[in-house]
Amino acid sequence: MIRALGIIIARDLRLGMRAGGALGAGLIFFLSVVMVSAFAIGPDLGLLSRVGPAILWIGALLASLLGLERIFAADHEDGSLDLLQLAPLPMEAVAAAKGIAHWLMTGLSLAVAVPVFGILLGVSGKALFAAALLLLVGTPAITFLGLIGAAVSVALPSAGMLVAVLVLPFTIPRLIFGAAATQSAIAGEVFGTPFKLLLATALFGFVIGPVAAAAAIRLARS
């Protein structure tokens, strides 16, 4: 089973890289949000450094929503989703593997890019490290909750931005807890209450997302 899940993850990563999808688009969008915010706020470095962590979280959250609708749509279009349903693997495990592949192309790359993009906002090194670390914890929740919207869109033609609209309200708590946890980490309270709440939402998304996505796919394909 582990080998089969690894094959699904590797396949989705290859397809994502070949299509130039989530990885490049997410980083470009993230950089665009950072650049636009820096120009809008102006040359006030003090203000930039204070609001910088929040801007990084907003940019990463929005960038994580890109490409969610393609998690299952591509397999639905070429018939691979039917084969995956007939495979001995439970659909929940397949959904989890596809979510991991999407996170590796989006959440992980965004967290790695935070120290580079944060310099443009004048964010301190300590804040950059905290934001990158906490994004590694928070972005999986966005991806795995996004699995539900992606699965629902399988039954809808031309879903487009509908998935992002469906998922966005559920990502707001992650934004609130993530920004608060970053501020707590900067103050020296790395494992404060916001961090624990952020970790709890990530675990909740990891458990609920694949199960709900599998149920939505079965319902859509029945």
PDB file of N, CA and C in Angstrom, residues 31-96:
ATOM      1  N   LEU A  31       4.803  35.965  -5.014  1.00  0.00           N
ATOM      2  CA  LEU A  31       5.695  37.100  -5.229  1.00  0.00           C
ATOM      3  C   LEU A  31       4.918  38.343  -5.628  1.00  0.00           C
ATOM      4  N   SER A  32       3.874  38.177  -6.438  1.00  0.00           N
ATOM      5  CA  SER A  32       3.065  39.325  -6.874  1.00  0.00           C
ATOM      6  C   SER A  32       2.375  39.988  -5.684  1.00  0.00           C
ATOM      7  N   VAL A  33       1.829  39.158  -4.772  1.00  0.00           N
ATOM      8  CA  VAL A  33       1.165  39.718  -3.587  1.00  0.00           C
ATOM      9  C   VAL A  33       2.159  40.497  -2.733  1.00  0.00           C
ATOM     10  N   VAL A  34       3.346  39.945  -2.549  1.00  0.00           N
ATOM     11  CA  VAL A  34       4.369  40.606  -1.740  1.00  0.00           C
ATOM     12  C   VAL A  34       4.799  41.919  -2.383  1.00  0.00           C
ATOM     13  N   MET A  35       5.039  41.910  -3.688  1.00  0.00           N
ATOM     14  CA  MET A  35       5.493  43.106  -4.379  1.00  0.00           C
ATOM     15  C   MET A  35       4.427  44.192  -4.367  1.00  0.00           C
ATOM     16  N   VAL A  36       3.188  43.826  -4.658  1.00  0.00           N
ATOM     17  CA  VAL A  36       2.098  44.812  -4.671  1.00  0.00           C
ATOM     18  C   VAL A  36       1.907  45.412  -3.279  1.00  0.00           C
ATOM     19  N   SER A  37       1.975  44.579  -2.248  1.00  0.00           N
ATOM     20  CA  SER A  37       1.814  45.068  -0.878  1.00  0.00           C
ATOM     21  C   SER A  37       2.946  46.024  -0.506  1.00  0.00           C
ATOM     22  N   ALA A  38       4.166  45.687  -0.906  1.00  0.00           N
ATOM     23  CA  ALA A  38       5.313  46.550  -0.595  1.00  0.00           C
ATOM     24  C   ALA A  38       5.164  47.908  -1.270  1.00  0.00           C
ATOM     25  N   PHE A  39       4.742  47.926  -2.515  1.00  0.00           N
ATOM     26  CA  PHE A  39       4.545  49.200  -3.220  1.00  0.00           C
ATOM     27  C   PHE A  39       3.383  49.987  -2.633  1.00  0.00           C
ATOM     28  N   ALA A  40       2.322  49.297  -2.208  1.00  0.00           N
ATOM     29  CA  ALA A  40       1.150  49.976  -1.672  1.00  0.00           C
ATOM     30  C   ALA A  40       1.440  50.617  -0.318  1.00  0.00           C
ATOM     31  N   ILE A  41       2.219  49.935   0.522  1.00  0.00           N
ATOM     32  CA  ILE A  41       2.525  50.467   1.857  1.00  0.00           C
ATOM     33  C   ILE A  41       3.531  51.597   1.782  1.00  0.00           C
ATOM     34  N   GLY A  42       4.465  51.500   0.832  1.00  0.00           N
ATOM     35  CA  GLY A  42       5.443  52.570   0.674  1.00  0.00           C
ATOM     36  C   GLY A  42       6.758  52.271   1.381  1.00  0.00           C
ATOM     37  N   PRO A  43       7.615  53.275   1.487  1.00  0.00           N
ATOM     38  CA  PRO A  43       8.973  53.056   2.018  1.00  0.00           C
ATOM     39  C   PRO A  43       9.087  53.031   3.544  1.00  0.00           C
ATOM     40  N   ASP A  44       7.964  52.958   4.247  1.00  0.00           N
ATOM     41  CA  ASP A  44       7.996  52.943   5.704  1.00  0.00           C
ATOM     42  C   ASP A  44       8.437  51.548   6.164  1.00  0.00           C
ATOM     43  N   LEU A  45       9.734  51.390   6.433  1.00  0.00           N
ATOM     44  CA  LEU A  45      10.261  50.072   6.789  1.00  0.00           C
ATOM     45  C   LEU A  45       9.713  49.566   8.120  1.00  0.00           C
ATOM     46  N   GLY A  46       9.455  50.471   9.034  1.00  0.00           N
ATOM     47  CA  GLY A  46       8.905  50.065  10.321  1.00  0.00           C
ATOM     48  C   GLY A  46       7.527  49.444  10.168  1.00  0.00           C
ATOM     49  N   LEU A  47       6.683  50.092   9.362  1.00  0.00           N
ATOM     50  CA  LEU A  47       5.345  49.556   9.124  1.00  0.00           C
ATOM     51  C   LEU A  47       5.418  48.242   8.344  1.00  0.00           C
ATOM     52  N   LEU A  48       6.314  48.192   7.357  1.00  0.00           N
ATOM     53  CA  LEU A  48       6.465  46.974   6.567  1.00  0.00           C
ATOM     54  C   LEU A  48       6.871  45.783   7.433  1.00  0.00           C
ATOM     55  N   SER A  49       7.811  46.013   8.335  1.00  0.00           N
ATOM     56  CA  SER A  49       8.275  44.922   9.185  1.00  0.00           C
ATOM     57  C   SER A  49       7.193  44.444  10.142  1.00  0.00           C
ATOM     58  N   ARG A  50       6.273  45.343  10.548  1.00  0.00           N
ATOM     59  CA  ARG A  50       5.204  44.956  11.469  1.00  0.00           C
ATOM     60  C   ARG A  50       4.108  44.165  10.764  1.00  0.00           C
ATOM     61  N   VAL A  51       3.736  44.589   9.566  1.00  0.00           N
ATOM     62  CA  VAL A  51       2.645  43.918   8.854  1.00  0.00           C
ATOM     63  C   VAL A  51       3.162  42.842   7.911  1.00  0.00           C
ATOM     64  N   GLY A  52       4.480  42.750   7.757  1.00  0.00           N
ATOM     65  CA  GLY A  52       5.059  41.789   6.829  1.00  0.00           C
ATOM     66  C   GLY A  52       4.625  40.349   7.066  1.00  0.00           C
ATOM     67  N   PRO A  53       4.693  39.832   8.318  1.00  0.00           N
ATOM     68  CA  PRO A  53       4.267  38.443   8.547  1.00  0.00           C
ATOM     69  C   PRO A  53       2.830  38.184   8.126  1.00  0.00           C
ATOM     70  N   ALA A  54       1.941  39.150   8.377  1.00  0.00           N
ATOM     71  CA  ALA A  54       0.544  38.972   7.968  1.00  0.00           C
ATOM     72  C   ALA A  54       0.421  38.940   6.446  1.00  0.00           C
ATOM     73  N   ILE A  55       1.190  39.790   5.759  1.00  0.00           N
ATOM     74  CA  ILE A  55       1.158  39.796   4.294  1.00  0.00           C
ATOM     75  C   ILE A  55       1.674  38.468   3.743  1.00  0.00           C
ATOM     76  N   LEU A  56       2.715  37.936   4.354  1.00  0.00           N
ATOM     77  CA  LEU A  56       3.247  36.641   3.923  1.00  0.00           C
ATOM     78  C   LEU A  56       2.201  35.544   4.079  1.00  0.00           C
ATOM     79  N   TRP A  57       1.457  35.572   5.168  1.00  0.00           N
ATOM     80  CA  TRP A  57       0.422  34.568   5.384  1.00  0.00           C
ATOM     81  C   TRP A  57      -0.709  34.727   4.373  1.00  0.00           C
ATOM     82  N   ILE A  58      -1.122  35.962   4.100  1.00  0.00           N
ATOM     83  CA  ILE A  58      -2.195  36.181   3.123  1.00  0.00           C
ATOM     84  C   ILE A  58      -1.765  35.701   1.743  1.00  0.00           C
ATOM     85  N   GLY A  59      -0.539  36.053   1.345  1.00  0.00           N
ATOM     86  CA  GLY A  59      -0.040  35.626   0.043  1.00  0.00           C
ATOM     87  C   GLY A  59       0.058  34.119  -0.075  1.00  0.00           C
ATOM     88  N   ALA A  60       0.573  33.471   0.978  1.00  0.00           N
ATOM     89  CA  ALA A  60       0.706  32.017   0.955  1.00  0.00           C
ATOM     90  C   ALA A  60      -0.651  31.333   0.940  1.00  0.00           C
ATOM     91  N   LEU A  61      -1.600  31.880   1.693  1.00  0.00           N
ATOM     92  CA  LEU A  61      -2.940  31.293   1.729  1.00  0.00           C
ATOM     93  C   LEU A  61      -3.599  31.352   0.356  1.00  0.00           C
ATOM     94  N   LEU A  62      -3.559  32.516  -0.274  1.00  0.00           N
ATOM     95  CA  LEU A  62      -4.180  32.659  -1.592  1.00  0.00           C
ATOM     96  C   LEU A  62      -3.459  31.820  -2.644  1.00  0.00           C
ATOM     97  N   ALA A  63      -2.136  31.779  -2.567  1.00  0.00           N
ATOM     98  CA  ALA A  63      -1.376  30.988  -3.536  1.00  0.00           C
ATOM     99  C   ALA A  63      -1.659  29.492  -3.380  1.00  0.00           C
ATOM    100  N   SER A  64      -1.944  29.056  -2.150  1.00  0.00           N
ATOM    101  CA  SER A  64      -2.240  27.642  -1.919  1.00  0.00           C
ATOM    102  C   SER A  64      -3.548  27.217  -2.570  1.00  0.00           C
ATOM    103  N   LEU A  65      -4.436  28.182  -2.816  1.00  0.00           N
ATOM    104  CA  LEU A  65      -5.721  27.861  -3.431  1.00  0.00           C
ATOM    105  C   LEU A  65      -5.612  27.615  -4.925  1.00  0.00           C
ATOM    106  N   LEU A  66      -4.494  28.073  -5.522  1.00  0.00           N
ATOM    107  CA  LEU A  66      -4.325  27.908  -6.959  1.00  0.00           C
ATOM    108  C   LEU A  66      -4.146  26.425  -7.305  1.00  0.00           C
ATOM    109  N   GLY A  67      -4.822  25.995  -8.315  1.00  0.00           N
ATOM    110  CA  GLY A  67      -4.659  24.631  -8.797  1.00  0.00           C
ATOM    111  C   GLY A  67      -5.421  23.583  -8.029  1.00  0.00           C
ATOM    112  N   LEU A  68      -6.190  23.984  -7.005  1.00  0.00           N
ATOM    113  CA  LEU A  68      -6.940  22.986  -6.246  1.00  0.00           C
ATOM    114  C   LEU A  68      -7.940  22.244  -7.127  1.00  0.00           C
ATOM    115  N   GLU A  69      -8.558  22.978  -8.070  1.00  0.00           N
ATOM    116  CA  GLU A  69      -9.593  22.354  -8.900  1.00  0.00           C
ATOM    117  C   GLU A  69      -9.038  21.278  -9.822  1.00  0.00           C
ATOM    118  N   ARG A  70      -7.686  21.271 -10.016  1.00  0.00           N
ATOM    119  CA  ARG A  70      -7.086  20.285 -10.918  1.00  0.00           C
ATOM    120  C   ARG A  70      -6.644  19.008 -10.209  1.00  0.00           C
ATOM    121  N   ILE A  71      -6.813  18.945  -8.895  1.00  0.00           N
ATOM    122  CA  ILE A  71      -6.345  17.767  -8.164  1.00  0.00           C
ATOM    123  C   ILE A  71      -7.022  16.498  -8.680  1.00  0.00           C
ATOM    124  N   PHE A  72      -8.341  16.567  -8.863  1.00  0.00           N
ATOM    125  CA  PHE A  72      -9.086  15.411  -9.377  1.00  0.00           C
ATOM    126  C   PHE A  72      -9.574  15.624 -10.805  1.00  0.00           C
ATOM    127  N   ALA A  73      -9.650  16.876 -11.252  1.00  0.00           N
ATOM    128  CA  ALA A  73     -10.243  17.163 -12.563  1.00  0.00           C
ATOM    129  C   ALA A  73      -9.452  16.514 -13.700  1.00  0.00           C
ATOM    130  N   ALA A  74      -8.116  16.567 -13.613  1.00  0.00           N
ATOM    131  CA  ALA A  74      -7.300  15.998 -14.687  1.00  0.00           C
ATOM    132  C   ALA A  74      -7.519  14.487 -14.790  1.00  0.00           C
ATOM    133  N   ASP A  75      -7.598  13.804 -13.649  1.00  0.00           N
ATOM    134  CA  ASP A  75      -7.847  12.363 -13.660  1.00  0.00           C
ATOM    135  C   ASP A  75      -9.264  12.053 -14.138  1.00  0.00           C
ATOM    136  N   HIS A  76     -10.187  12.939 -13.827  1.00  0.00           N
ATOM    137  CA  HIS A  76     -11.564  12.755 -14.289  1.00  0.00           C
ATOM    138  C   HIS A  76     -11.648  12.882 -15.808  1.00  0.00           C
ATOM    139  N   GLU A  77     -10.890  13.809 -16.367  1.00  0.00           N
ATOM    140  CA  GLU A  77     -10.953  14.055 -17.808  1.00  0.00           C
ATOM    141  C   GLU A  77     -10.355  12.916 -18.622  1.00  0.00           C
ATOM    142  N   ASP A  78      -9.248  12.329 -18.148  1.00  0.00           N
ATOM    143  CA  ASP A  78      -8.602  11.267 -18.938  1.00  0.00           C
ATOM    144  C   ASP A  78      -9.003   9.851 -18.510  1.00  0.00           C
ATOM    145  N   GLY A  79      -9.937   9.744 -17.577  1.00  0.00           N
ATOM    146  CA  GLY A  79     -10.423   8.430 -17.161  1.00  0.00           C
ATOM    147  C   GLY A  79      -9.619   7.761 -16.061  1.00  0.00           C
ATOM    148  N   SER A  80      -8.546   8.408 -15.606  1.00  0.00           N
ATOM    149  CA  SER A  80      -7.722   7.801 -14.557  1.00  0.00           C
ATOM    150  C   SER A  80      -8.472   7.666 -13.238  1.00  0.00           C
ATOM    151  N   LEU A  81      -9.436   8.558 -13.006  1.00  0.00           N
ATOM    152  CA  LEU A  81     -10.179   8.510 -11.749  1.00  0.00           C
ATOM    153  C   LEU A  81     -11.006   7.230 -11.653  1.00  0.00           C
ATOM    154  N   ASP A  82     -11.528   6.762 -12.788  1.00  0.00           N
ATOM    155  CA  ASP A  82     -12.271   5.501 -12.781  1.00  0.00           C
ATOM    156  C   ASP A  82     -11.359   4.330 -12.405  1.00  0.00           C
ATOM    157  N   LEU A  83     -10.146   4.346 -12.939  1.00  0.00           N
ATOM    158  CA  LEU A  83      -9.204   3.270 -12.628  1.00  0.00           C
ATOM    159  C   LEU A  83      -8.792   3.312 -11.163  1.00  0.00           C
ATOM    160  N   LEU A  84      -8.618   4.530 -10.625  1.00  0.00           N
ATOM    161  CA  LEU A  84      -8.251   4.663  -9.219  1.00  0.00           C
ATOM    162  C   LEU A  84      -9.361   4.140  -8.313  1.00  0.00           C
ATOM    163  N   GLN A  85     -10.617   4.342  -8.732  1.00  0.00           N
ATOM    164  CA  GLN A  85     -11.730   3.841  -7.929  1.00  0.00           C
ATOM    165  C   GLN A  85     -11.807   2.314  -7.952  1.00  0.00           C
ATOM    166  N   LEU A  86     -11.347   1.723  -9.061  1.00  0.00           N
ATOM    167  CA  LEU A  86     -11.365   0.262  -9.173  1.00  0.00           C
ATOM    168  C   LEU A  86     -10.148  -0.388  -8.524  1.00  0.00           C
ATOM    169  N   ALA A  87      -9.153   0.414  -8.179  1.00  0.00           N
ATOM    170  CA  ALA A  87      -7.933  -0.121  -7.571  1.00  0.00           C
ATOM    171  C   ALA A  87      -8.230  -0.641  -6.165  1.00  0.00           C
ATOM    172  N   PRO A  88      -7.391  -1.562  -5.664  1.00  0.00           N
ATOM    173  CA  PRO A  88      -7.619  -2.099  -4.315  1.00  0.00           C
ATOM    174  C   PRO A  88      -7.401  -1.074  -3.207  1.00  0.00           C
ATOM    175  N   LEU A  89      -6.744   0.043  -3.536  1.00  0.00           N
ATOM    176  CA  LEU A  89      -6.528   1.081  -2.531  1.00  0.00           C
ATOM    177  C   LEU A  89      -7.848   1.764  -2.184  1.00  0.00           C
ATOM    178  N   PRO A  90      -8.092   2.056  -0.906  1.00  0.00           N
ATOM    179  CA  PRO A  90      -9.287   2.843  -0.565  1.00  0.00           C
ATOM    180  C   PRO A  90      -9.180   4.251  -1.144  1.00  0.00           C
ATOM    181  N   MET A  91     -10.316   4.803  -1.536  1.00  0.00           N
ATOM    182  CA  MET A  91     -10.316   6.130  -2.149  1.00  0.00           C
ATOM    183  C   MET A  91      -9.805   7.195  -1.186  1.00  0.00           C
ATOM    184  N   GLU A  92      -9.984   6.969   0.104  1.00  0.00           N
ATOM    185  CA  GLU A  92      -9.478   7.921   1.095  1.00  0.00           C
ATOM    186  C   GLU A  92      -7.954   8.021   1.016  1.00  0.00           C
ATOM    187  N   ALA A  93      -7.290   6.864   0.840  1.00  0.00           N
ATOM    188  CA  ALA A  93      -5.830   6.863   0.731  1.00  0.00           C
ATOM    189  C   ALA A  93      -5.380   7.530  -0.562  1.00  0.00           C
ATOM    190  N   VAL A  94      -6.117   7.295  -1.646  1.00  0.00           N
ATOM    191  CA  VAL A  94      -5.789   7.947  -2.915  1.00  0.00           C
ATOM    192  C   VAL A  94      -5.910   9.462  -2.785  1.00  0.00           C
ATOM    193  N   ALA A  95      -6.989   9.914  -2.148  1.00  0.00           N
ATOM    194  CA  ALA A  95      -7.194  11.353  -1.963  1.00  0.00           C
ATOM    195  C   ALA A  95      -6.080  11.949  -1.099  1.00  0.00           C
ATOM    196  N   ALA A  96      -5.679  11.237  -0.053  1.00  0.00           N
ATOM    197  CA  ALA A  96      -4.596  11.726   0.803  1.00  0.00           C
ATOM    198  C   ALA A  96      -3.291  11.822   0.027  1.00  0.00           C
TER     199      ALA A  96
END
